[in-house]
Coordinates of C-alpha atoms in Angstrom, one line a residue:
M28 CA 89.5 119.3 126.5
S29 CA 88.2 116.1 125.1
L30 CA 85.9 116.1 122.3
V31 CA 85.4 112.5 122.0
Y32 CA 86.1 109.6 124.7
M33 CA 85.9 106.1 123.9
Q34 CA 85.8 104.2 127.4
N35 CA 86.5 100.1 127.7
A36 CA 85.7 99.8 123.9
S37 CA 85.5 96.4 122.6
F38 CA 84.8 95.3 118.9
L39 CA 84.8 92.3 116.4
L40 CA 85.3 92.7 112.9
N41 CA 85.3 88.7 110.9
K42 CA 85.9 87.5 114.1
N43 CA 88.6 89.3 114.7
E44 CA 89.1 91.6 117.8
L45 CA 89.3 94.9 116.3
L46 CA 89.4 96.3 120.2
H47 CA 89.8 94.9 123.5
N48 CA 88.9 97.1 126.1
V49 CA 89.8 100.0 124.4
N50 CA 90.4 104.0 126.4
F51 CA 91.0 106.6 123.7
T52 CA 90.8 110.5 123.7
I53 CA 90.6 113.0 121.1
N54 CA 91.1 116.3 122.9
K55 CA 90.9 119.5 120.6
K56 CA 93.5 121.1 118.8
E57 CA 94.7 117.4 118.0
R58 CA 95.8 116.3 114.9
I59 CA 95.9 112.1 114.9
C60 CA 97.3 110.0 112.7
L61 CA 95.6 106.6 112.6
V62 CA 98.2 103.9 111.4
G63 CA 97.8 100.5 110.6
N64 CA 98.3 97.3 108.2
N65 CA 95.7 97.1 104.9
G66 CA 92.9 95.0 106.4
T67 CA 93.5 95.9 110.7
G68 CA 90.1 97.9 111.0
K69 CA 91.2 101.3 110.6
S70 CA 88.4 102.7 108.3
T71 CA 86.7 100.6 110.8
F72 CA 87.7 102.5 113.7
L73 CA 86.6 105.6 111.7
N74 CA 83.1 104.3 111.4
I75 CA 82.6 103.5 114.5
I76 CA 84.0 107.0 115.3
M77 CA 81.4 108.1 113.3
K78 CA 78.3 106.0 115.1
K79 CA 78.3 104.0 112.0
E80 CA 79.4 100.9 113.7
P81 CA 78.0 100.3 117.6
L82 CA 80.9 98.8 119.8
D83 CA 80.0 95.6 121.3
H84 CA 80.7 96.9 124.7
G85 CA 81.8 100.0 126.0
L86 CA 80.6 103.6 125.5
I87 CA 81.7 106.6 123.1
I88 CA 81.3 110.0 124.8
Y89 CA 81.0 113.0 123.0
K90 CA 81.4 116.8 123.8
K91 CA 77.9 118.4 123.7
N92 CA 76.6 120.0 120.2
I93 CA 80.1 118.7 118.5
K94 CA 79.6 118.6 114.9
I95 CA 82.0 115.8 113.2
K96 CA 82.5 116.0 109.6
Y97 CA 83.7 112.8 107.6
L98 CA 85.7 112.1 104.6
E99 CA 85.4 108.5 103.4
Q100 CA 88.1 106.3 101.7
T101 CA 86.4 106.1 97.8
I102 CA 85.2 109.3 95.4
I103 CA 82.2 110.3 95.2
N104 CA 80.4 108.9 92.0
N105 CA 80.0 111.3 89.3
D106 CA 77.1 113.5 89.7
S107 CA 75.1 115.8 87.6
C108 CA 74.9 118.3 90.0
S109 CA 77.4 121.6 89.9
I110 CA 80.5 122.0 92.0
Y111 CA 78.8 125.0 93.6
D112 CA 75.1 123.0 94.6
F113 CA 77.3 120.2 95.9
I114 CA 79.7 122.0 98.2
C115 CA 76.7 124.7 99.5
D116 CA 75.1 121.2 100.5
G117 CA 77.9 121.1 103.6
I118 CA 75.6 124.6 105.1
G119 CA 72.7 122.1 106.0
Q120 CA 69.0 123.4 105.7
E121 CA 70.1 126.8 105.0
S122 CA 71.8 125.5 101.3
K123 CA 68.6 126.0 99.4
Y124 CA 68.7 130.2 100.0
L125 CA 72.2 129.9 98.5
K126 CA 71.5 127.7 95.6
N127 CA 68.7 129.8 94.8
Y128 CA 70.1 133.2 95.2
F129 CA 73.2 131.8 93.0
H130 CA 71.3 130.5 89.9
I131 CA 69.0 133.4 90.1
L132 CA 72.1 135.8 89.3
N133 CA 74.0 133.4 87.1
N134 CA 71.1 131.4 85.0
F135 CA 69.3 134.1 83.9
K136 CA 70.0 136.0 80.4
S137 CA 68.5 139.4 82.6
I138 CA 68.0 139.9 86.3
T139 CA 66.1 143.1 85.5
S140 CA 62.6 141.3 84.9
S141 CA 60.5 142.2 87.3
N142 CA 60.3 138.5 88.6
N143 CA 63.6 138.2 89.0
L144 CA 63.9 140.8 90.9
I145 CA 60.9 140.5 93.3
L146 CA 63.1 137.2 93.7
L147 CA 66.2 138.5 94.6
N148 CA 64.5 141.0 96.8
S149 CA 62.9 138.3 98.8
L150 CA 66.2 136.3 99.1
E151 CA 68.1 139.2 100.1
E152 CA 66.0 139.3 103.2
I153 CA 66.0 136.2 104.4
F154 CA 69.8 136.4 103.9
D155 CA 69.3 139.4 106.1
K156 CA 67.8 138.0 108.6
K157 CA 69.5 134.2 108.9
K158 CA 72.9 135.6 108.7
L159 CA 73.9 133.9 105.4
W160 CA 76.1 136.3 103.6
K161 CA 79.4 135.5 105.3
K162 CA 78.0 131.5 104.5
K163 CA 77.8 132.5 101.0
E164 CA 81.2 134.7 101.4
K165 CA 83.0 131.5 102.8
I166 CA 81.5 129.0 100.3
D167 CA 83.0 131.8 97.2
N168 CA 86.4 132.1 99.6
I169 CA 86.2 127.8 99.5
I170 CA 85.7 127.5 95.8
K171 CA 88.3 130.3 95.1
M172 CA 91.0 128.8 96.7
L173 CA 90.6 125.4 95.5
D174 CA 90.8 126.8 92.2
L175 CA 87.3 125.3 91.0
K176 CA 84.6 126.7 88.5
N177 CA 81.2 127.2 90.5
H178 CA 79.2 125.7 87.4
S179 CA 81.1 122.5 86.1
L180 CA 79.2 119.2 86.5
L181 CA 80.8 116.4 89.1
S182 CA 80.2 114.4 86.0
S183 CA 82.9 115.8 84.1
L184 CA 85.4 116.4 86.9
S185 CA 88.8 114.3 87.2
A186 CA 89.3 112.1 90.9
G187 CA 91.0 115.0 92.1
C188 CA 88.9 117.6 91.5
L189 CA 86.3 115.3 93.1
R190 CA 88.6 114.7 96.0
K191 CA 88.7 118.5 96.1
I192 CA 85.2 119.3 96.2
E193 CA 84.4 116.5 98.9
I194 CA 87.0 118.3 100.9
G195 CA 85.5 121.6 100.3
K196 CA 81.9 120.6 101.4
I197 CA 83.6 119.7 104.5
L198 CA 85.0 122.6 105.0
V199 CA 82.3 125.1 104.6
S200 CA 80.4 123.4 107.2
E201 CA 82.7 124.6 110.2
P202 CA 83.2 121.4 111.9
N203 CA 84.8 120.9 115.3
L204 CA 86.5 117.2 114.1
I205 CA 87.4 116.0 110.6
I206 CA 87.5 112.7 110.1
L207 CA 89.8 111.7 106.9
D208 CA 90.2 108.5 105.8
E209 CA 93.3 108.8 102.5
P210 CA 92.5 112.2 102.4
T211 CA 95.4 113.1 100.0
N212 CA 94.3 110.4 97.9
Y213 CA 94.1 112.1 93.9
L214 CA 95.0 115.2 95.3
D215 CA 97.5 117.5 93.1
L216 CA 100.9 118.3 95.3
A217 CA 100.1 121.9 95.4
T218 CA 96.1 121.3 96.8
I219 CA 97.7 118.9 99.5
N220 CA 100.0 121.6 101.2
W221 CA 97.4 124.1 100.5
L222 CA 95.3 121.1 103.0
E223 CA 98.5 120.8 105.4
E224 CA 98.7 125.0 106.0
F225 CA 94.7 125.2 106.2
L226 CA 94.7 122.1 109.5
I227 CA 97.8 123.7 111.0
Q228 CA 96.5 127.0 110.9
N229 CA 92.7 126.2 111.8
S230 CA 91.3 125.2 115.5
V231 CA 90.0 121.7 114.3
S232 CA 91.0 119.2 115.4
V233 CA 91.7 115.5 113.0
L234 CA 91.5 112.4 113.0
F235 CA 92.5 111.0 110.1
V236 CA 94.0 107.9 108.0
S237 CA 97.4 108.5 105.5
H238 CA 99.7 106.4 103.9
D239 CA 101.4 109.7 102.7
R240 CA 104.6 109.9 104.7
S241 CA 105.1 113.5 104.1
F242 CA 102.1 114.8 104.9
I243 CA 101.9 112.8 108.0
N244 CA 105.2 114.7 109.4
N245 CA 104.1 117.7 108.6
I246 CA 100.9 118.0 110.3
S247 CA 100.1 114.9 112.7
T248 CA 100.7 115.5 117.1
R249 CA 100.2 112.0 117.2
I250 CA 100.3 109.0 116.1
I251 CA 98.1 106.0 117.5
N252 CA 98.7 102.0 115.8
L253 CA 95.7 100.0 116.1
N254 CA 97.6 96.4 115.7
S255 CA 95.9 93.2 117.9
G256 CA 92.8 94.5 119.7
N257 CA 94.9 97.9 120.8
I258 CA 95.5 101.1 120.6
I259 CA 99.3 102.2 121.2
S260 CA 99.6 106.4 121.6
W261 CA 102.9 108.3 120.8
S262 CA 103.0 111.8 120.8
G263 CA 105.0 113.8 118.1
N264 CA 105.1 113.0 114.0
Y265 CA 105.7 109.7 111.6
D266 CA 109.3 110.5 112.3
S267 CA 109.4 110.3 116.3
F268 CA 107.0 107.3 116.2
L269 CA 109.7 105.5 114.0
N270 CA 112.3 106.1 116.2
N271 CA 110.2 104.7 119.2
Q272 CA 109.4 102.0 117.2
F273 CA 112.8 101.4 116.0
N274 CA 114.1 101.4 120.3
N275 CA 111.0 99.5 121.0
K276 CA 112.2 96.7 119.2
C277 CA 115.5 97.0 120.0
K278 CA 114.5 96.9 124.0
I279 CA 112.8 93.6 123.1
E280 CA 115.1 92.3 121.2
I281 CA 117.5 92.8 124.2
D282 CA 115.3 91.6 126.7
K283 CA 114.5 88.6 124.3
T284 CA 118.5 87.5 124.0
K285 CA 118.3 88.0 127.7
F286 CA 116.0 86.0 128.4
N287 CA 117.2 83.2 125.9
K288 CA 120.5 83.1 127.8
K289 CA 118.6 82.6 131.2
L290 CA 116.4 80.0 129.8
E291 CA 119.6 78.1 128.4
Q292 CA 121.6 78.3 131.7
E293 CA 118.1 76.5 133.5
K294 CA 117.9 74.0 130.5
R295 CA 122.2 72.8 131.2
W296 CA 120.8 73.1 135.0
T297 CA 117.7 70.9 134.6
N298 CA 119.5 68.0 132.2
S299 CA 122.4 68.1 134.9
G300 CA 120.6 65.2 136.6
T301 CA 119.0 67.6 139.3
K302 CA 117.1 66.1 141.8
A303 CA 113.8 67.8 143.1
R304 CA 114.8 67.1 146.6
T305 CA 114.6 70.6 148.3
T306 CA 112.3 73.8 148.5
K307 CA 115.2 75.3 146.6
N308 CA 115.4 73.4 143.7
I309 CA 112.1 72.6 143.4
S310 CA 110.9 75.9 143.5
R311 CA 113.4 76.3 140.4
I312 CA 112.5 73.3 138.3
K313 CA 109.1 75.2 138.1
R314 CA 110.4 78.7 137.1
F315 CA 112.3 76.9 134.2
K316 CA 108.6 75.0 133.4
H317 CA 107.3 78.5 133.3
M318 CA 109.8 80.1 130.8
M319 CA 109.4 77.2 128.6
N320 CA 105.7 77.8 128.5
I321 CA 106.5 81.7 128.2
K322 CA 108.4 80.4 125.4
N323 CA 106.2 78.5 123.5
L324 CA 103.9 81.1 123.7
E325 CA 105.9 83.5 122.2
Q326 CA 104.3 84.5 118.8
K327 CA 105.4 84.1 115.4
P328 CA 107.2 86.8 113.4
E329 CA 104.9 89.1 111.9
K330 CA 104.8 88.2 107.9
R331 CA 105.7 91.0 105.9
I332 CA 104.7 91.7 102.0
K333 CA 107.1 90.4 99.3
I334 CA 106.3 92.5 95.9
L335 CA 107.8 90.8 93.3
I336 CA 107.7 92.3 89.4
N337 CA 108.2 90.2 86.4
E338 CA 110.7 91.6 84.1
N339 CA 111.1 91.2 80.4
H340 CA 114.9 91.8 80.1
Y341 CA 115.1 93.8 76.5
S342 CA 118.6 94.4 75.7
G343 CA 118.1 97.8 73.3
N344 CA 118.0 101.2 74.9
I345 CA 115.2 103.2 73.7
L346 CA 111.5 101.7 74.2
F347 CA 109.7 104.4 72.8
K348 CA 109.9 108.7 71.7
L349 CA 107.0 111.4 71.8
E350 CA 107.2 113.7 69.1
K351 CA 105.1 117.0 68.4
V352 CA 102.4 115.3 70.7
C353 CA 99.3 117.5 71.0
F354 CA 95.8 116.8 72.4
R355 CA 92.8 118.8 73.0
F356 CA 89.7 118.5 75.1
N357 CA 86.5 121.1 74.3
E358 CA 89.4 123.0 72.2
F359 CA 91.4 123.6 75.4
P360 CA 95.7 122.8 74.9
L361 CA 96.2 120.2 77.4
I362 CA 99.5 118.6 76.1
N363 CA 100.3 121.1 73.9
D364 CA 104.0 119.9 71.3
F365 CA 105.4 117.7 73.7
S366 CA 108.9 116.2 72.6
D367 CA 110.9 113.2 74.6
T368 CA 112.6 110.4 74.4
V369 CA 112.3 107.5 76.8
K370 CA 115.0 105.2 77.9
K371 CA 115.7 102.5 79.5
G372 CA 116.4 102.5 83.4
E373 CA 114.6 106.0 83.4
K374 CA 111.7 106.1 86.1
I375 CA 109.8 109.2 85.2
A376 CA 107.3 110.9 87.2
L377 CA 104.8 113.1 85.6
I378 CA 103.3 115.8 88.3
G379 CA 101.0 118.9 87.8
T380 CA 97.8 120.2 88.9
N381 CA 94.6 117.7 89.0
G382 CA 93.2 118.0 85.1
S383 CA 96.2 119.2 84.1
G384 CA 96.4 116.2 81.0
K385 CA 99.1 113.5 83.6
T386 CA 96.2 110.9 83.4
T387 CA 95.5 112.1 79.7
L388 CA 99.4 111.4 78.2
L389 CA 99.8 107.7 79.9
K390 CA 96.6 107.0 77.8
L391 CA 98.1 108.7 74.7
I392 CA 101.1 106.4 75.4
I393 CA 99.9 103.0 75.7
G394 CA 97.1 104.0 72.8
K395 CA 93.7 104.4 74.9
L396 CA 93.3 107.7 73.2
K397 CA 94.1 109.0 69.8
L398 CA 96.5 112.1 69.0
N399 CA 94.7 115.0 67.7
S400 CA 98.8 115.6 65.9
G401 CA 102.0 114.5 66.6
N402 CA 103.8 111.0 66.5
I403 CA 104.4 108.5 69.4
Y404 CA 107.1 105.9 67.6
S405 CA 106.9 102.4 70.2
N406 CA 109.7 99.7 69.7
P407 CA 108.0 96.5 68.6
N408 CA 109.7 94.8 71.7
I409 CA 107.5 96.9 74.1
K410 CA 105.9 95.0 76.7
F411 CA 103.5 97.7 78.8
A412 CA 102.0 97.2 82.1
Y413 CA 99.1 99.4 83.2
F414 CA 98.0 100.5 86.9
D415 CA 94.6 102.3 87.0
Q416 CA 93.6 104.6 89.4
T417 CA 90.2 103.6 88.9
R418 CA 91.0 100.1 89.5
T419 CA 88.1 98.9 86.6
Q420 CA 90.6 95.6 86.6
I421 CA 89.4 94.2 89.4
R422 CA 86.6 91.9 89.4
L423 CA 84.5 92.6 92.5
E424 CA 81.8 89.5 92.1
E425 CA 85.3 87.3 91.6
T426 CA 86.9 85.9 94.6
V427 CA 90.9 87.3 95.0
L428 CA 92.0 83.4 93.7
N429 CA 90.0 83.8 90.7
N430 CA 90.9 87.6 90.3
L431 CA 94.5 85.7 88.6
I432 CA 93.6 85.1 85.2
Y433 CA 96.0 82.4 84.8
E434 CA 93.9 79.0 84.9
K435 CA 97.2 76.8 86.1
E436 CA 98.0 76.8 89.5
E437 CA 101.4 77.3 88.7
I438 CA 102.7 80.6 87.8
Y439 CA 106.7 82.0 86.7
I440 CA 107.3 85.4 87.7
N441 CA 110.8 86.1 86.4
N442 CA 111.4 82.2 85.4
K443 CA 111.1 81.2 88.4
K444 CA 108.2 78.6 89.3
Y445 CA 105.3 79.6 92.1
H446 CA 102.1 78.5 93.3
K447 CA 99.5 81.0 92.3
L448 CA 98.2 80.9 96.5
K449 CA 102.0 81.2 97.4
Y450 CA 102.4 83.9 95.2
L451 CA 99.5 85.6 96.9
E452 CA 101.1 84.8 100.0
N453 CA 103.6 87.5 99.6
F454 CA 100.5 90.2 99.1
L455 CA 100.0 89.2 102.8
F456 CA 96.1 87.0 101.0
S457 CA 96.1 84.4 103.4
K458 CA 94.1 81.0 102.8
N459 CA 91.2 82.2 103.8
K460 CA 91.4 85.3 102.7
V461 CA 91.7 84.5 99.0
K462 CA 88.4 82.9 99.2
L463 CA 86.5 86.1 99.8
K464 CA 84.6 88.3 97.2
A465 CA 86.8 91.0 96.1
K466 CA 84.3 93.8 96.5
A467 CA 84.5 92.4 100.6
L468 CA 88.3 93.5 100.5
S469 CA 89.6 96.6 101.9
G470 CA 90.7 99.7 99.7
G471 CA 94.6 98.9 100.5
E472 CA 93.9 95.3 99.5
R473 CA 92.2 95.6 96.7
N474 CA 94.8 97.7 95.4
K475 CA 97.5 94.6 96.2
L476 CA 95.5 92.4 94.5
L477 CA 95.5 95.1 91.4
L478 CA 99.5 95.1 92.0
A479 CA 99.3 91.1 92.4
K480 CA 97.7 91.1 89.1
L481 CA 99.8 93.6 86.9
F482 CA 103.3 92.5 87.9
L483 CA 102.1 89.0 87.3
K484 CA 102.6 90.2 83.3
E485 CA 105.6 90.3 81.3
S486 CA 106.6 93.9 81.3
N487 CA 109.3 96.7 80.4
V488 CA 107.2 99.9 80.7
L489 CA 105.3 100.2 84.1
I490 CA 102.6 102.8 83.6
L491 CA 101.8 103.5 86.9
D492 CA 98.4 105.5 87.5
E493 CA 98.4 106.3 92.0
P494 CA 99.3 103.0 92.4
T495 CA 100.1 103.9 96.6
N496 CA 96.1 105.1 97.3
D497 CA 95.4 103.3 100.4
L498 CA 98.6 101.3 101.0
D499 CA 99.7 101.1 104.2
L500 CA 103.0 102.5 104.9
E501 CA 104.8 98.8 105.0
S502 CA 103.6 98.1 101.8
L503 CA 104.7 101.1 100.5
Q504 CA 107.9 100.9 101.4
A505 CA 107.8 97.3 100.3
L506 CA 106.9 98.9 96.4
E507 CA 109.3 101.5 96.7
I508 CA 111.9 98.7 97.2
A509 CA 110.5 96.8 94.3
L510 CA 110.2 99.6 91.7
K511 CA 113.9 100.9 92.9
Q512 CA 115.4 97.0 91.6
Y513 CA 112.7 97.4 88.6
K514 CA 115.7 98.0 85.3
G515 CA 113.1 98.9 82.9
I516 CA 111.0 102.3 82.7
I517 CA 108.8 103.3 85.1
L518 CA 106.1 106.5 84.0
L519 CA 104.9 107.4 87.3
I520 CA 102.0 109.9 88.9
S521 CA 101.6 110.1 92.7
H522 CA 100.4 112.4 95.2
D523 CA 102.9 110.8 97.6
K524 CA 106.2 113.2 96.9
T525 CA 108.5 111.3 99.1
F526 CA 107.4 107.9 97.6
I527 CA 107.9 110.0 94.1
Q528 CA 111.4 111.3 95.4
N529 CA 112.6 108.1 96.6
I530 CA 112.3 106.6 93.0
V531 CA 112.3 108.8 89.8
N532 CA 115.0 109.9 88.1
K533 CA 113.0 112.4 85.9
Y534 CA 110.8 114.8 85.7
W535 CA 107.6 115.8 83.6
S536 CA 105.9 118.6 84.9
F537 CA 102.3 119.9 83.5
E538 CA 102.4 123.0 83.8
K539 CA 100.4 126.3 81.5
N540 CA 98.6 126.0 78.5
G541 CA 99.3 122.5 77.6
C542 CA 103.1 122.9 78.4
I543 CA 105.4 119.9 79.9
K544 CA 108.5 120.9 81.3
K545 CA 111.7 118.4 81.8
Y546 CA 113.6 118.4 84.9
L547 CA 115.9 115.8 86.2
T548 CA 115.5 117.4 89.8
F549 CA 112.6 117.7 91.5
P550 CA 110.8 121.0 90.3
S551 CA 109.9 123.7 92.7
I552 CA 106.1 123.7 93.1
K553 CA 105.8 127.1 95.7
K554 CA 104.7 129.6 93.0
L555 CA 101.7 127.5 92.3
T556 CA 100.6 126.1 96.6
S557 CA 101.6 130.0 96.9
T558 CA 99.2 131.2 95.1
V559 CA 96.3 128.8 96.6
L560 CA 97.9 130.2 99.8
S561 CA 97.7 133.6 99.7
S562 CA 93.8 133.2 98.9
H563 CA 93.4 131.2 102.5
Y564 CA 95.6 134.1 104.1
E565 CA 93.1 136.6 102.8
I566 CA 89.9 134.9 103.9
N567 CA 91.6 134.6 107.5
S568 CA 91.8 137.4 108.0
K569 CA 88.3 138.4 107.1
H570 CA 87.2 135.8 109.3
K571 CA 89.8 136.2 112.2
K572 CA 90.9 140.2 111.8
N573 CA 88.6 140.5 115.9
K574 CA 91.0 137.7 117.3
L575 CA 94.5 138.9 115.7
I576 CA 96.5 141.4 117.3
S577 CA 97.4 144.1 114.5
K578 CA 101.0 145.0 114.1
I579 CA 102.4 147.6 112.6
L580 CA 105.2 147.5 110.4
N581 CA 107.4 150.0 110.6
N582 CA 109.4 151.6 107.3
N583 CA 111.8 148.9 106.9
L584 CA 109.5 146.2 107.3
K585 CA 107.4 147.7 104.6
K586 CA 110.4 148.5 102.5
E587 CA 111.3 144.7 102.7
L588 CA 107.8 143.3 101.9
K589 CA 107.3 145.8 99.0
N590 CA 110.8 144.4 97.7
M591 CA 109.9 140.4 98.6
P592 CA 108.8 139.9 94.8
N593 CA 111.8 141.2 93.5
V594 CA 114.1 138.9 95.7
I595 CA 111.8 136.2 94.6
E596 CA 111.9 136.3 91.3
K597 CA 116.4 137.1 91.6
I598 CA 115.6 133.5 93.0
E599 CA 113.5 131.9 90.7
S600 CA 115.8 133.6 87.9
N601 CA 119.1 131.8 89.5
I602 CA 117.0 128.4 90.1
A603 CA 115.6 128.3 86.2
K604 CA 119.6 129.3 85.3
L605 CA 120.9 126.3 86.9
Q606 CA 117.8 124.1 86.3
K607 CA 118.8 124.5 82.4
E608 CA 122.5 123.8 83.3
I609 CA 121.7 120.5 84.1
N610 CA 119.1 119.7 81.9
T611 CA 121.7 120.3 78.8
S612 CA 123.1 116.8 77.4
N613 CA 126.7 118.3 78.8
F614 CA 126.2 118.5 82.3
F615 CA 127.1 115.0 83.4
H616 CA 130.2 114.7 81.2
S617 CA 131.5 117.4 83.4
S618 CA 133.8 116.8 86.3
L619 CA 132.3 115.5 89.1
H620 CA 133.3 118.4 91.0
N621 CA 131.3 120.8 89.2
Q622 CA 128.5 118.8 89.4
K623 CA 128.5 118.3 92.9
K624 CA 129.1 122.5 93.0
T625 CA 125.7 123.4 91.1
L626 CA 123.8 120.7 92.2
H627 CA 124.8 122.1 95.9
E628 CA 123.9 125.8 94.5
L629 CA 120.6 124.6 93.0
K630 CA 119.7 122.8 96.6
N631 CA 120.6 126.1 98.5
E632 CA 118.6 128.2 96.0
E633 CA 115.4 126.5 96.3
A634 CA 115.8 126.5 100.0
N635 CA 116.1 130.3 99.6
L636 CA 113.1 130.0 98.1
D637 CA 111.4 128.4 100.9
K638 CA 112.5 130.8 103.7
Q639 CA 111.5 133.7 101.1
F640 CA 108.1 132.6 100.9
S641 CA 107.5 131.9 104.1
R642 CA 109.1 135.2 104.6
W643 CA 106.7 137.4 103.1
E644 CA 104.0 135.2 104.1
Y645 CA 104.9 136.3 107.5
L646 CA 104.9 140.5 106.7
E647 CA 101.4 139.7 104.7
S648 CA 99.4 138.5 107.5
Y649 CA 100.8 141.3 110.0
K650 CA 100.0 144.2 107.4
K651 CA 98.1 146.6 108.5

């Protein structure tokens, strides 16, 4: 059944046709990913569905009493309200009763006073009458699932935690359709995995924009491509979309080759001096002229983004060293006794939960924060280039062109001369677009502008804090290529697992109590993810117990379930031993056969761990 039906829709955006007589449907239980290049109007399309932008022509029909919730691309401004109050607002008008009850229970030193007891009794009567207990339980469970603290103020939270509570507010409202604009921005990998599971397990329909290929592949049931006023739809995930695109391009090239061959034949025949005396000859000449018109109307190939990085080629090996680095925040250890030597060519991903200290460590390395203890030794020839996830380096009131700090019209990248306009053209900023103020750009275009500014600076160490946010998939792949070719050091924070694994060769994993562990392969985050997911299954069992078919586990399955923690612990122990062996300095001096054998064993053990977790979750979900 259709939730939303768009009929003959047309819409102009900056004198360009965003939609031209488009028909589009969102059905129940669909999870649709909207793809397209930066600046093509993806966020505007979402605003049209949300009734924030009226169509120029056509109409949109919505299912009666449909509830739609929207997660915007930009994160909320820091605010003085608490996490509980913010998420509670997702309930609607009745949130005031829930807030009052929460604050009476938590903010008074004694609830035994007569006034407090009267207030509590009054609120409990309202809860009974309005059936608010289940809503309270849902809010509490969502906050628990997202590993948040009720009392924390929004102003004290990281960007990732702010993103979490926005998602929490949407989920408690129980919408029919969720619209998500870059939902994985700023989230840690464990929360992304949890969000994937939540969206798949629940019947809610989803329309989303994302550049996270792993996320798209895991949850999408349909891909739609917004291009030149049209929407083209493919059933399946992103991999199937790419396969379809490749097959279509191949077919177009074959047809084009046939057309050009036929055109060349007709051209030779016409040039042979044949006179248009017979009807047959007249028709053939007309056909030739028509083919020439088609050839002249063929579109020029689309320009593709080209990313250049201005490298400082330093001949040494070690650029900086961290020795027993410690940093505390409000007496809580974010980084505890961390040491490592960072060498030329190392590309390191910083991974961990939101608020675990990843951005803090980057700021300590570049000197924006001071250590509590320990030392960071930097080579005097070190040259940093820092990408800040908040994009504060972009001057929104200045034009795109004026955001490049160079006064001269000519700039140099790796000793090659470029005109400023030509350089910006590499990042797909046209001559008209460079005159726009930065505030008029889309999120992805602002990101590209910041990358253009950053890569002008000569560097041998790139510090990249969420550089992929809002980028379209083509720009993301171009950035991957440029970073792979970069010969200096890269320190990278990203929520995009595919992007990370395509680039880095080392990992700093932020774990409990400020501990940072070093790995050469992507460390398993399954243990953290399973903790979050277990809460999700617990909630589902409470809210959906009447809908699930109960199954009684037989004795063999009960024994299997009981033994699961031991099986998983043994596999994790094997993984830890293998990772320890790989991380030793002698490992890569051993024979290639031994290296391959150990790495293959590690891959098999990690696959087995995933399999056992899935089995455990399956058995738990049917446990009586």
